[in-house]
Short mmCIF file of C-alpha atoms and ligand atoms in Angstrom, two decimals:
data_model
loop_
_atom_site.label_atom_id
_atom_site.label_comp_id
_atom_site.label_asym_id
_atom_site.label_seq_id
_atom_site.Cartn_x
_atom_site.Cartn_y
_atom_site.Cartn_z
CA MET A 1 -59.81 -61.60 -32.28
CA ALA A 2 -58.04 -58.28 -32.86
CA ALA A 3 -55.34 -58.48 -35.51
CA GLU A 4 -51.80 -58.58 -34.41
CA THR A 5 -51.18 -55.43 -35.89
CA ALA A 6 -53.15 -52.58 -37.42
CA ALA A 7 -52.66 -50.64 -40.24
CA VAL A 8 -52.15 -47.27 -38.81
CA THR A 9 -49.29 -44.74 -40.22
CA ASP A 10 -47.53 -41.92 -38.29
CA GLY A 11 -45.87 -39.22 -39.89
CA SER A 12 -42.74 -39.37 -38.08
CA ARG A 13 -40.94 -42.77 -37.61
CA ASN A 14 -37.61 -41.43 -36.62
CA THR A 15 -37.70 -42.86 -33.03
CA ASP A 16 -33.90 -43.06 -32.47
CA TRP A 17 -34.40 -41.06 -29.49
CA SER A 18 -36.64 -43.83 -27.83
CA ARG A 19 -33.52 -46.02 -27.44
CA ARG A 20 -32.03 -43.67 -24.97
CA ASP A 21 -35.03 -43.84 -22.84
CA LEU A 22 -33.29 -46.77 -20.66
CA ASP A 23 -29.95 -44.80 -20.41
CA VAL A 24 -31.51 -41.75 -18.56
CA LEU A 25 -35.22 -42.35 -17.32
CA TRP A 26 -36.29 -43.97 -14.10
CA HIS A 27 -39.85 -45.24 -14.60
CA PRO A 28 -42.66 -45.22 -11.91
CA CYS A 29 -43.71 -48.21 -10.03
CA THR A 30 -41.30 -50.25 -12.10
CA GLN A 31 -38.32 -52.66 -11.52
CA MET A 32 -36.21 -51.30 -14.13
CA LYS A 33 -34.40 -54.39 -14.73
CA ASP A 34 -37.69 -55.89 -16.26
CA HIS A 35 -36.87 -53.68 -19.25
CA GLU A 36 -34.00 -55.83 -19.96
CA ARG A 37 -36.55 -58.08 -21.48
CA LEU A 38 -39.77 -56.06 -21.92
CA PRO A 39 -39.35 -52.87 -24.24
CA VAL A 40 -40.51 -49.50 -23.18
CA ILE A 41 -43.34 -48.56 -25.80
CA PRO A 42 -42.73 -45.13 -27.35
CA ILE A 43 -46.25 -43.48 -28.02
CA ALA A 44 -46.74 -41.19 -30.83
CA ARG A 45 -50.14 -40.01 -30.39
CA GLY A 46 -53.66 -40.66 -28.87
CA GLN A 47 -56.99 -40.67 -30.31
CA GLY A 48 -60.33 -41.37 -28.33
CA PRO A 49 -59.62 -44.45 -26.45
CA TRP A 50 -56.64 -45.34 -28.55
CA LEU A 51 -53.01 -44.98 -28.44
CA TYR A 52 -50.74 -45.33 -31.33
CA ASP A 53 -46.94 -46.26 -31.44
CA PHE A 54 -44.50 -45.59 -34.29
CA ASP A 55 -44.47 -49.01 -35.59
CA GLY A 56 -48.12 -48.99 -36.88
CA ARG A 57 -49.57 -50.70 -33.73
CA ARG A 58 -52.43 -49.53 -31.66
CA TYR A 59 -53.41 -49.88 -28.18
CA LEU A 60 -56.95 -49.66 -26.43
CA ASP A 61 -56.40 -47.79 -23.19
CA ALA A 62 -58.42 -49.92 -21.02
CA VAL A 63 -56.97 -48.35 -17.78
CA SER A 64 -57.53 -44.61 -18.88
CA SER A 65 -53.70 -44.37 -18.50
CA TRP A 66 -53.88 -44.82 -14.75
CA TRP A 67 -57.57 -43.63 -14.36
CA VAL A 68 -57.17 -40.11 -15.59
CA ASN A 69 -58.34 -40.01 -19.09
CA LEU A 70 -62.15 -39.70 -19.04
CA PHE A 71 -63.08 -38.50 -22.53
CA GLY A 72 -60.31 -40.04 -24.61
CA HIS A 73 -57.00 -39.01 -25.80
CA ALA A 74 -56.47 -35.63 -27.70
CA ASN A 75 -59.81 -34.60 -26.71
CA PRO A 76 -60.31 -31.47 -28.92
CA TYR A 77 -62.61 -29.51 -26.69
CA ILE A 78 -60.45 -29.86 -23.85
CA GLY A 79 -57.41 -29.12 -25.97
CA ALA A 80 -58.71 -25.92 -27.31
CA ARG A 81 -59.86 -24.62 -23.73
CA ILE A 82 -56.25 -25.24 -22.74
CA LYS A 83 -54.82 -23.44 -25.88
CA GLN A 84 -57.05 -20.55 -25.21
CA GLN A 85 -56.03 -20.28 -21.49
CA LEU A 86 -52.25 -20.34 -22.61
CA ASP A 87 -52.64 -17.33 -24.38
CA THR A 88 -53.95 -15.51 -21.44
CA LEU A 89 -52.55 -16.61 -18.22
CA GLU A 90 -50.36 -19.75 -17.95
CA HIS A 91 -49.63 -19.31 -14.15
CA VAL A 92 -49.87 -17.03 -11.09
CA LEU A 93 -49.37 -17.60 -7.38
CA LEU A 94 -52.60 -18.26 -5.70
CA ALA A 95 -51.69 -16.39 -2.38
CA GLY A 96 -52.86 -12.91 -2.46
CA PHE A 97 -53.70 -13.34 -6.24
CA THR A 98 -56.59 -14.95 -7.87
CA HIS A 99 -57.75 -15.64 -11.50
CA GLN A 100 -61.04 -16.35 -13.23
CA PRO A 101 -60.48 -20.16 -14.00
CA VAL A 102 -59.95 -21.03 -10.44
CA ILE A 103 -63.08 -19.12 -9.19
CA GLU A 104 -65.34 -20.61 -11.80
CA LEU A 105 -63.90 -23.98 -11.00
CA SER A 106 -64.47 -23.64 -7.44
CA GLU A 107 -68.06 -22.53 -7.66
CA ARG A 108 -68.92 -25.31 -10.24
CA LEU A 109 -67.19 -27.99 -7.97
CA VAL A 110 -69.30 -26.75 -4.88
CA LYS A 111 -72.47 -26.80 -7.02
CA ILE A 112 -71.89 -30.34 -8.30
CA THR A 113 -70.51 -32.16 -5.08
CA PRO A 114 -72.86 -33.28 -2.11
CA PRO A 115 -74.37 -30.49 -0.34
CA GLY A 116 -72.54 -28.78 2.68
CA LEU A 117 -69.04 -28.84 0.75
CA SER A 118 -68.54 -25.14 0.11
CA ARG A 119 -64.94 -24.53 0.27
CA VAL A 120 -61.98 -25.56 -2.23
CA PHE A 121 -58.31 -25.66 -1.42
CA TYR A 122 -56.12 -26.86 -4.32
CA ALA A 123 -53.10 -29.19 -4.71
CA ASP A 124 -51.49 -30.39 -7.68
CA ASN A 125 -51.69 -34.16 -7.43
CA GLY A 126 -53.93 -36.76 -5.63
CA SER A 127 -51.28 -37.58 -2.90
CA SER A 128 -50.64 -33.81 -2.10
CA GLY A 129 -54.34 -33.47 -1.82
CA ILE A 130 -54.48 -36.37 0.86
CA GLU A 131 -51.81 -34.57 2.68
CA VAL A 132 -53.88 -31.52 2.72
CA ALA A 133 -57.03 -33.13 3.90
CA LEU A 134 -55.10 -35.02 6.90
CA LYS A 135 -53.25 -31.71 7.82
CA MET A 136 -56.48 -29.86 7.70
CA SER A 137 -58.47 -32.41 9.81
CA TYR A 138 -55.86 -32.47 12.62
CA HIS A 139 -55.42 -28.56 12.46
CA ALA A 140 -59.27 -28.13 12.75
CA TRP A 141 -59.38 -30.00 15.88
CA ARG A 142 -56.42 -28.23 17.28
CA ASN A 143 -57.96 -24.92 16.62
CA GLN A 144 -61.01 -26.11 18.49
CA GLY A 145 -58.75 -27.16 21.54
CA ALA A 146 -59.04 -30.88 20.80
CA THR A 147 -55.23 -31.33 20.70
CA ARG A 148 -55.37 -35.04 21.50
CA LYS A 149 -56.85 -35.90 18.10
CA THR A 150 -53.86 -36.72 16.34
CA ARG A 151 -54.46 -40.06 14.94
CA PHE A 152 -56.21 -41.24 11.78
CA VAL A 153 -58.12 -44.48 10.90
CA ALA A 154 -57.77 -46.15 7.65
CA LEU A 155 -59.42 -49.20 6.11
CA GLU A 156 -57.83 -52.60 5.34
CA HIS A 157 -56.71 -52.67 1.60
CA SER A 158 -56.83 -49.01 1.49
CA TYR A 159 -54.72 -46.83 -1.07
CA HIS A 160 -54.31 -43.17 -1.06
CA GLY A 161 -51.00 -42.44 -2.75
CA GLU A 162 -47.29 -42.43 -2.33
CA THR A 163 -46.11 -39.53 -0.28
CA LEU A 164 -45.29 -40.46 3.41
CA GLY A 165 -48.65 -39.29 4.82
CA ALA A 166 -50.68 -40.73 2.05
CA LEU A 167 -48.77 -44.02 2.17
CA SER A 168 -49.05 -44.23 6.11
CA VAL A 169 -53.06 -44.19 5.63
CA GLY A 170 -52.55 -46.78 2.70
CA ASP A 171 -52.61 -50.78 3.29
CA VAL A 172 -51.00 -52.16 0.04
CA SER A 173 -48.10 -53.92 1.73
CA LEU A 174 -46.46 -54.01 -2.03
CA PHE A 175 -45.97 -50.34 -1.91
CA LYS A 176 -45.82 -49.71 1.89
CA ALA A 177 -43.85 -52.54 3.75
CA THR A 178 -40.45 -51.08 2.68
CA TYR A 179 -41.23 -47.62 4.09
CA GLN A 180 -42.81 -48.70 7.33
CA PRO A 181 -40.19 -47.26 9.49
CA LEU A 182 -40.65 -43.87 8.08
CA LEU A 183 -44.57 -43.82 8.35
CA MET A 184 -46.85 -42.49 10.92
CA GLU A 185 -48.82 -45.05 13.08
CA VAL A 186 -52.42 -45.34 11.67
CA MET A 187 -55.50 -47.33 13.14
CA LYS A 188 -56.88 -50.01 10.87
CA ALA A 189 -60.51 -50.94 10.48
CA PRO A 190 -62.04 -53.94 8.68
CA SER A 191 -62.63 -53.40 4.81
CA PRO A 192 -66.34 -53.71 3.68
CA ASP A 193 -64.77 -55.49 0.62
CA CYS A 194 -67.66 -57.69 -0.57
CA SER A 195 -65.36 -60.08 -2.35
CA ALA A 196 -64.36 -61.32 1.01
CA ARG A 197 -67.99 -62.22 2.07
CA LEU A 198 -68.62 -65.46 3.80
CA PRO A 199 -70.88 -68.18 2.45
CA GLY A 200 -74.35 -67.02 2.68
CA GLU A 201 -73.44 -63.26 3.31
CA SER A 202 -74.73 -60.35 1.12
CA CYS A 203 -72.64 -57.25 0.40
CA ALA A 204 -74.99 -55.40 2.95
CA ASP A 205 -74.03 -58.25 5.51
CA VAL A 206 -70.33 -57.56 4.83
CA ALA A 207 -71.02 -53.67 5.35
CA ARG A 208 -72.68 -54.25 8.70
CA ARG A 209 -69.87 -56.54 9.71
CA ALA A 210 -67.20 -53.95 8.85
CA ALA A 211 -69.14 -51.22 10.31
CA ALA A 212 -69.18 -53.04 13.84
CA GLY A 213 -65.63 -53.24 13.62
CA MET A 214 -65.25 -49.61 13.09
CA GLU A 215 -67.76 -48.85 15.92
CA ALA A 216 -65.67 -50.93 18.44
CA LEU A 217 -62.41 -49.05 17.29
CA LEU A 218 -64.00 -45.57 17.71
CA THR A 219 -65.88 -46.45 20.91
CA GLU A 220 -62.51 -46.99 22.34
CA HIS A 221 -60.26 -44.54 20.67
CA HIS A 222 -62.50 -41.61 19.46
CA GLU A 223 -60.79 -39.00 21.60
CA GLU A 224 -57.40 -39.49 19.83
CA ILE A 225 -58.98 -39.91 16.32
CA SER A 226 -58.95 -36.93 14.05
CA ALA A 227 -60.59 -38.51 10.98
CA VAL A 228 -61.42 -41.77 9.02
CA ILE A 229 -60.37 -41.88 5.39
CA ILE A 230 -62.09 -44.12 2.85
CA GLU A 231 -62.04 -44.66 -0.85
CA PRO A 232 -66.04 -44.72 -1.26
CA LEU A 233 -67.41 -47.73 -3.06
CA VAL A 234 -64.28 -49.22 -4.57
CA GLN A 235 -60.78 -49.50 -3.25
CA CYS A 236 -59.19 -49.30 -6.38
CA ALA A 237 -55.54 -50.10 -6.27
CA SER A 238 -55.61 -52.88 -3.90
CA GLY A 239 -57.49 -54.70 -6.54
CA MET A 240 -60.78 -53.07 -7.37
CA ARG A 241 -62.56 -54.29 -4.07
CA MET A 242 -66.22 -53.21 -4.14
CA HIS A 243 -68.53 -52.37 -1.14
CA ASP A 244 -72.28 -51.78 -0.43
CA PRO A 245 -73.08 -48.11 -0.30
CA LEU A 246 -74.86 -49.07 3.11
CA TYR A 247 -71.19 -49.03 4.56
CA LEU A 248 -70.79 -45.30 3.80
CA ARG A 249 -74.03 -44.25 5.35
CA LEU A 250 -73.22 -46.47 8.60
CA LEU A 251 -69.61 -44.86 8.51
CA ARG A 252 -71.13 -41.22 8.26
CA GLY A 253 -73.22 -42.03 11.31
CA LEU A 254 -70.52 -43.30 13.21
CA CYS A 255 -68.28 -40.39 12.29
CA ASP A 256 -71.07 -38.03 13.46
CA ARG A 257 -71.63 -40.06 16.81
CA PHE A 258 -68.16 -40.14 17.89
CA ASN A 259 -66.90 -36.61 16.59
CA VAL A 260 -64.49 -37.72 14.07
CA HIS A 261 -63.90 -36.44 10.48
CA LEU A 262 -65.00 -38.40 7.40
CA ILE A 263 -62.38 -38.00 4.57
CA ALA A 264 -63.85 -39.12 1.14
CA ASP A 265 -60.83 -39.85 -1.20
CA GLU A 266 -62.82 -39.80 -4.67
CA ILE A 267 -59.67 -39.36 -6.49
CA ALA A 268 -60.15 -42.57 -8.50
CA VAL A 269 -64.04 -42.91 -8.23
CA GLY A 270 -65.12 -39.34 -8.70
CA PHE A 271 -66.28 -38.06 -12.13
CA GLY A 272 -68.80 -40.66 -13.26
CA ARG A 273 -66.84 -43.71 -12.68
CA THR A 274 -68.89 -45.45 -10.39
CA GLY A 275 -72.49 -44.70 -12.07
CA THR A 276 -72.98 -41.43 -10.57
CA LEU A 277 -71.04 -38.20 -10.60
CA PHE A 278 -69.50 -38.83 -7.40
CA ALA A 279 -69.41 -42.19 -5.35
CA SER A 280 -70.60 -40.63 -2.01
CA GLU A 281 -74.02 -39.72 -3.81
CA GLN A 282 -74.97 -43.31 -3.93
CA ALA A 283 -75.08 -43.29 -0.05
CA GLY A 284 -76.48 -39.76 -0.02
CA ILE A 285 -73.70 -38.48 2.35
CA THR A 286 -71.49 -35.49 2.64
CA PRO A 287 -68.17 -36.26 3.92
CA ASP A 288 -66.12 -33.53 5.91
CA PHE A 289 -63.39 -33.58 3.24
CA MET A 290 -63.79 -34.86 -0.32
CA ILE A 291 -60.58 -34.97 -2.31
CA LEU A 292 -60.70 -34.92 -6.36
CA SER A 293 -57.80 -35.44 -8.89
CA LYS A 294 -57.21 -37.94 -11.60
CA GLY A 295 -60.25 -37.29 -13.91
CA LEU A 296 -60.59 -33.79 -12.65
CA THR A 297 -58.66 -32.36 -15.78
CA GLY A 298 -59.91 -35.25 -18.01
CA GLY A 299 -56.40 -36.59 -17.78
CA PHE A 300 -54.92 -33.42 -19.48
CA LEU A 301 -52.97 -31.77 -16.65
CA PRO A 302 -52.17 -32.44 -12.85
CA LEU A 303 -54.50 -31.04 -10.37
CA ALA A 304 -56.26 -31.87 -7.14
CA ALA A 305 -59.15 -30.21 -5.28
CA VAL A 306 -59.93 -30.68 -1.51
CA LEU A 307 -63.42 -29.67 -0.74
CA THR A 308 -64.56 -29.08 2.75
CA THR A 309 -67.59 -27.53 4.93
CA ASP A 310 -67.98 -23.95 6.12
CA ALA A 311 -67.82 -25.41 9.76
CA ILE A 312 -64.33 -26.55 9.17
CA TYR A 313 -63.42 -23.28 7.31
CA ARG A 314 -64.61 -21.24 10.10
CA VAL A 315 -62.28 -22.72 12.66
CA PHE A 316 -59.32 -21.49 10.73
CA TYR A 317 -60.58 -17.86 10.56
CA ASP A 318 -58.87 -15.71 13.05
CA ASP A 319 -56.03 -13.04 13.63
CA TYR A 320 -52.73 -14.11 12.03
CA ASP A 321 -50.93 -14.36 15.52
CA LYS A 322 -53.20 -17.11 16.48
CA LEU A 323 -51.29 -19.37 14.25
CA SER A 324 -54.81 -20.84 13.33
CA ALA A 325 -54.32 -20.31 9.48
CA PHE A 326 -53.72 -23.35 7.21
CA LEU A 327 -50.06 -22.39 6.26
CA HIS A 328 -49.81 -24.90 3.43
CA SER A 329 -48.98 -24.31 -0.27
CA HIS A 330 -47.79 -25.90 -3.37
CA SER A 331 -46.00 -23.95 -6.03
CA TYR A 332 -48.53 -24.83 -8.72
CA THR A 333 -51.75 -24.41 -6.22
CA GLY A 334 -54.68 -23.79 -8.64
CA ASN A 335 -52.75 -23.51 -11.96
CA PRO A 336 -54.87 -21.67 -14.46
CA LEU A 337 -54.06 -24.05 -17.33
CA ALA A 338 -55.06 -27.02 -15.12
CA CYS A 339 -58.13 -25.08 -14.14
CA ALA A 340 -59.12 -24.50 -17.64
CA ALA A 341 -58.80 -28.34 -18.45
CA ALA A 342 -60.98 -28.99 -15.43
CA LEU A 343 -63.56 -26.32 -16.53
CA ALA A 344 -63.65 -28.04 -19.99
CA THR A 345 -64.17 -31.40 -18.51
CA LEU A 346 -67.13 -30.12 -16.45
CA ASP A 347 -68.51 -28.74 -19.81
CA LEU A 348 -68.41 -32.17 -21.18
CA PHE A 349 -70.29 -33.62 -18.39
CA GLU A 350 -72.93 -30.87 -19.01
CA GLN A 351 -73.13 -31.00 -22.66
CA SER A 352 -74.44 -34.67 -22.83
CA ASP A 353 -75.92 -37.23 -20.53
CA VAL A 354 -72.37 -38.98 -19.75
CA ILE A 355 -73.84 -40.78 -16.71
CA GLY A 356 -76.52 -42.17 -18.55
CA ALA A 357 -74.51 -43.15 -21.46
CA ASN A 358 -72.03 -44.83 -18.93
CA ARG A 359 -74.81 -46.85 -17.60
CA ARG A 360 -75.46 -48.45 -21.10
CA LEU A 361 -71.89 -48.98 -21.57
CA ALA A 362 -71.35 -50.52 -18.21
CA ARG A 363 -73.97 -52.99 -19.07
CA THR A 364 -72.28 -53.93 -22.31
CA MET A 365 -69.07 -54.26 -20.60
CA GLY A 366 -70.74 -56.78 -18.04
CA GLU A 367 -72.45 -58.68 -20.87
CA ALA A 368 -69.11 -58.80 -22.77
CA VAL A 369 -67.43 -61.10 -20.16
CA ALA A 370 -70.18 -62.70 -18.31
CA ASP A 371 -69.38 -66.08 -19.43
CA LEU A 372 -65.76 -65.89 -17.72
CA ALA A 373 -67.63 -66.18 -14.37
CA ASP A 374 -67.71 -69.84 -14.85
CA HIS A 375 -63.99 -70.12 -15.71
CA PRO A 376 -62.20 -72.42 -13.42
CA HIS A 377 -59.35 -69.88 -12.73
CA VAL A 378 -61.75 -66.86 -12.35
CA ALA A 379 -62.68 -66.45 -8.69
CA GLU A 380 -65.23 -63.78 -9.62
CA ILE A 381 -66.26 -60.85 -11.99
CA ARG A 382 -67.11 -57.64 -10.03
CA GLN A 383 -68.28 -54.32 -11.21
CA THR A 384 -69.25 -50.99 -10.13
CA GLY A 385 -70.34 -48.58 -13.01
CA MET A 386 -67.31 -48.10 -15.55
CA ILE A 387 -64.95 -50.36 -13.23
CA LEU A 388 -64.95 -54.06 -14.14
CA ALA A 389 -62.70 -56.39 -12.44
CA ILE A 390 -61.84 -60.19 -13.17
CA GLU A 391 -59.98 -61.80 -10.37
CA MET A 392 -57.73 -64.87 -11.20
CA VAL A 393 -57.11 -67.78 -8.81
CA ARG A 394 -55.30 -70.86 -8.67
CA ASP A 395 -58.01 -72.75 -7.18
CA LYS A 396 -61.50 -71.44 -7.45
CA ALA A 397 -63.07 -73.75 -4.95
CA ARG A 398 -60.80 -73.10 -2.07
CA ARG A 399 -60.21 -69.41 -3.18
CA GLU A 400 -56.42 -69.94 -3.28
CA ALA A 401 -54.73 -67.10 -5.06
CA TYR A 402 -51.73 -67.22 -7.26
CA PRO A 403 -48.45 -66.37 -5.61
CA TRP A 404 -47.70 -62.76 -6.45
CA GLN A 405 -44.31 -63.86 -7.43
CA GLU A 406 -45.64 -65.82 -10.57
CA ARG A 407 -46.88 -62.43 -11.89
CA ARG A 408 -49.86 -63.81 -13.93
CA GLY A 409 -51.14 -60.43 -14.37
CA LEU A 410 -48.10 -59.44 -16.15
CA ARG A 411 -48.66 -62.28 -18.77
CA VAL A 412 -52.06 -60.68 -19.43
CA PHE A 413 -50.28 -57.36 -19.96
CA GLU A 414 -47.91 -58.75 -22.45
CA TYR A 415 -50.55 -60.52 -24.28
CA GLY A 416 -52.73 -57.50 -24.35
CA LEU A 417 -49.89 -55.49 -25.83
CA ARG A 418 -49.47 -57.97 -28.72
CA HIS A 419 -53.26 -57.69 -29.48
CA GLU A 420 -54.20 -54.05 -29.18
CA ALA A 421 -55.03 -53.84 -25.84
CA LEU A 422 -53.37 -51.71 -22.83
CA LEU A 423 -54.55 -53.96 -19.77
CA ARG A 424 -52.23 -53.38 -16.71
CA PRO A 425 -53.62 -55.81 -14.11
CA LEU A 426 -53.09 -55.24 -10.32
CA GLY A 427 -51.64 -58.38 -9.27
CA ASN A 428 -54.14 -61.25 -10.13
CA VAL A 429 -56.75 -58.82 -10.93
CA VAL A 430 -57.47 -58.02 -14.54
CA TYR A 431 -59.71 -54.89 -14.67
CA TRP A 432 -61.10 -52.32 -17.18
CA MET A 433 -61.41 -48.75 -16.31
CA PRO A 434 -61.70 -47.39 -19.56
CA PRO A 435 -62.32 -43.91 -21.15
CA TYR A 436 -66.02 -43.01 -21.46
CA VAL A 437 -65.66 -42.71 -25.20
CA LEU A 438 -65.25 -46.49 -26.09
CA SER A 439 -67.64 -48.19 -28.72
CA GLU A 440 -69.47 -51.26 -28.45
CA ASP A 441 -67.08 -52.81 -30.88
CA ASP A 442 -64.09 -51.51 -28.87
CA ILE A 443 -65.78 -53.31 -25.80
CA ALA A 444 -66.31 -56.58 -27.85
CA GLN A 445 -62.68 -56.70 -28.94
CA LEU A 446 -61.53 -55.87 -25.45
CA ALA A 447 -63.49 -58.84 -24.04
CA ASP A 448 -61.82 -61.22 -26.76
CA VAL A 449 -58.33 -60.07 -25.84
CA THR A 450 -58.90 -60.26 -22.09
CA ARG A 451 -60.52 -63.71 -22.38
CA ALA A 452 -57.56 -64.95 -24.38
CA GLY A 453 -55.05 -63.14 -22.26
CA ILE A 454 -56.52 -64.76 -19.12
CA GLU A 455 -56.46 -68.25 -20.77
CA GLU A 456 -52.57 -67.53 -21.63
CA ALA A 457 -51.91 -66.34 -18.10
CA VAL A 458 -53.40 -69.26 -16.22
CA LYS A 459 -51.65 -72.01 -18.29
C1 LIG B 501 -54.20 -42.46 -7.42
C2 LIG B 501 -54.64 -42.26 -6.19
C3 LIG B 501 -54.12 -41.41 -5.20
C4 LIG B 501 -52.98 -40.71 -5.64
O1 LIG B 501 -53.00 -39.88 -6.48
P1 LIG B 501 -51.75 -39.44 -7.36
O2 LIG B 501 -52.01 -38.14 -8.12
O3 LIG B 501 -51.26 -40.61 -7.97
O4 LIG B 501 -50.73 -38.67 -6.23
C5 LIG B 501 -54.72 -41.30 -4.15
N1 LIG B 501 -55.99 -41.90 -3.91
C6 LIG B 501 -56.67 -42.93 -4.63
C7 LIG B 501 -57.76 -43.45 -4.29
C8 LIG B 501 -55.99 -42.96 -5.89
O5 LIG B 501 -56.52 -43.89 -6.73
#
């Protein structure tokens, strides 16, 4: 068991400023009233998978600070590359101008993503990247005269971000229900989520069943559908719901057959998270659009890339007065500092066999908590590469969930904080999505805290 506190000292102990946080800040995805009871934790510094506060405590960042931090905090290599860029060119608008980091990054992304993706458009966060892909898909059809294709298909349990377009193609009611009157209407297809398999069904069976549902929907509505959007292999924000790669192959076939774009949102699953560099690789498919963000810069700076095919690029290419151009921009499109961070991140993938090392780490992670599968309040443990999820249930046999109001996950979170771990569950699902630099000892410690935290939460 991890010690209650670790002997860590920080130079600066003057944290008077931190008390002013609740006077002036409004924190993301937070009921601020919770902080009457729960303190906000000021962080002094990070090192590898660890975060350090000002009171000599440390926290193993088991969620990579919302899934962005791939190679640990304060990675010196990425930091040095940003510092170098900082002295040369911090920013320039990307309309009419260009710079070396954005060209190099685009070339390298084209090279490492599935074959056929040959053009890169930039945004500055994941949700904006989703908006780009949705608008581009619709606009591509419009430029070809298919003006009826105005609708999108999203999967049950999907999550694609918080801006209104991205929220529209999401299906997590906690985030979405309130804003429903503001959102565009989207068609919903069944999720291939394998945790919902029926007795005797395999994950491939669930994939085939979900694909049949998609086929029925596309058969009826394909003429009005612009694109299907999916989180390949793992629907992360709705509780790390995993599916068989077979579903992606079937979906690619359906999209081709019905003349509908396939948008792969690899914002969370890209860059080695699922055991391959990109999740789509495991199905051998090329989507029409692929969106990357989160780990793209190793967790240093905001950036998103939307990759698409030459076929789609070409239908926008015409005289200005045809209004066929993609007149979309963000102030920080292709920011050089962010591109430099991304280039350094790609270097790290090239300098050592990160994917191979992840496979070994993933195996250790799975083994470390395997015993929990038999726990009376654990429905199942599921894992895809460097994502491991443990779902707590009230009644295992009947698969009856704890009501969300009981906030069992929050109890795990609080337990973790007292025992050197940053675990931030999604409802009843406790998960690990750690930086790729954690050690076997870190994993063993995390397993102990997770096990004890779950024990405390289900009391
Ligand atoms: C986080 C996430 C987004 C949104 O990205 P932001 O940068 O938070 O806007 C979109 N899709 C998926 C799958 C994500 O995990």
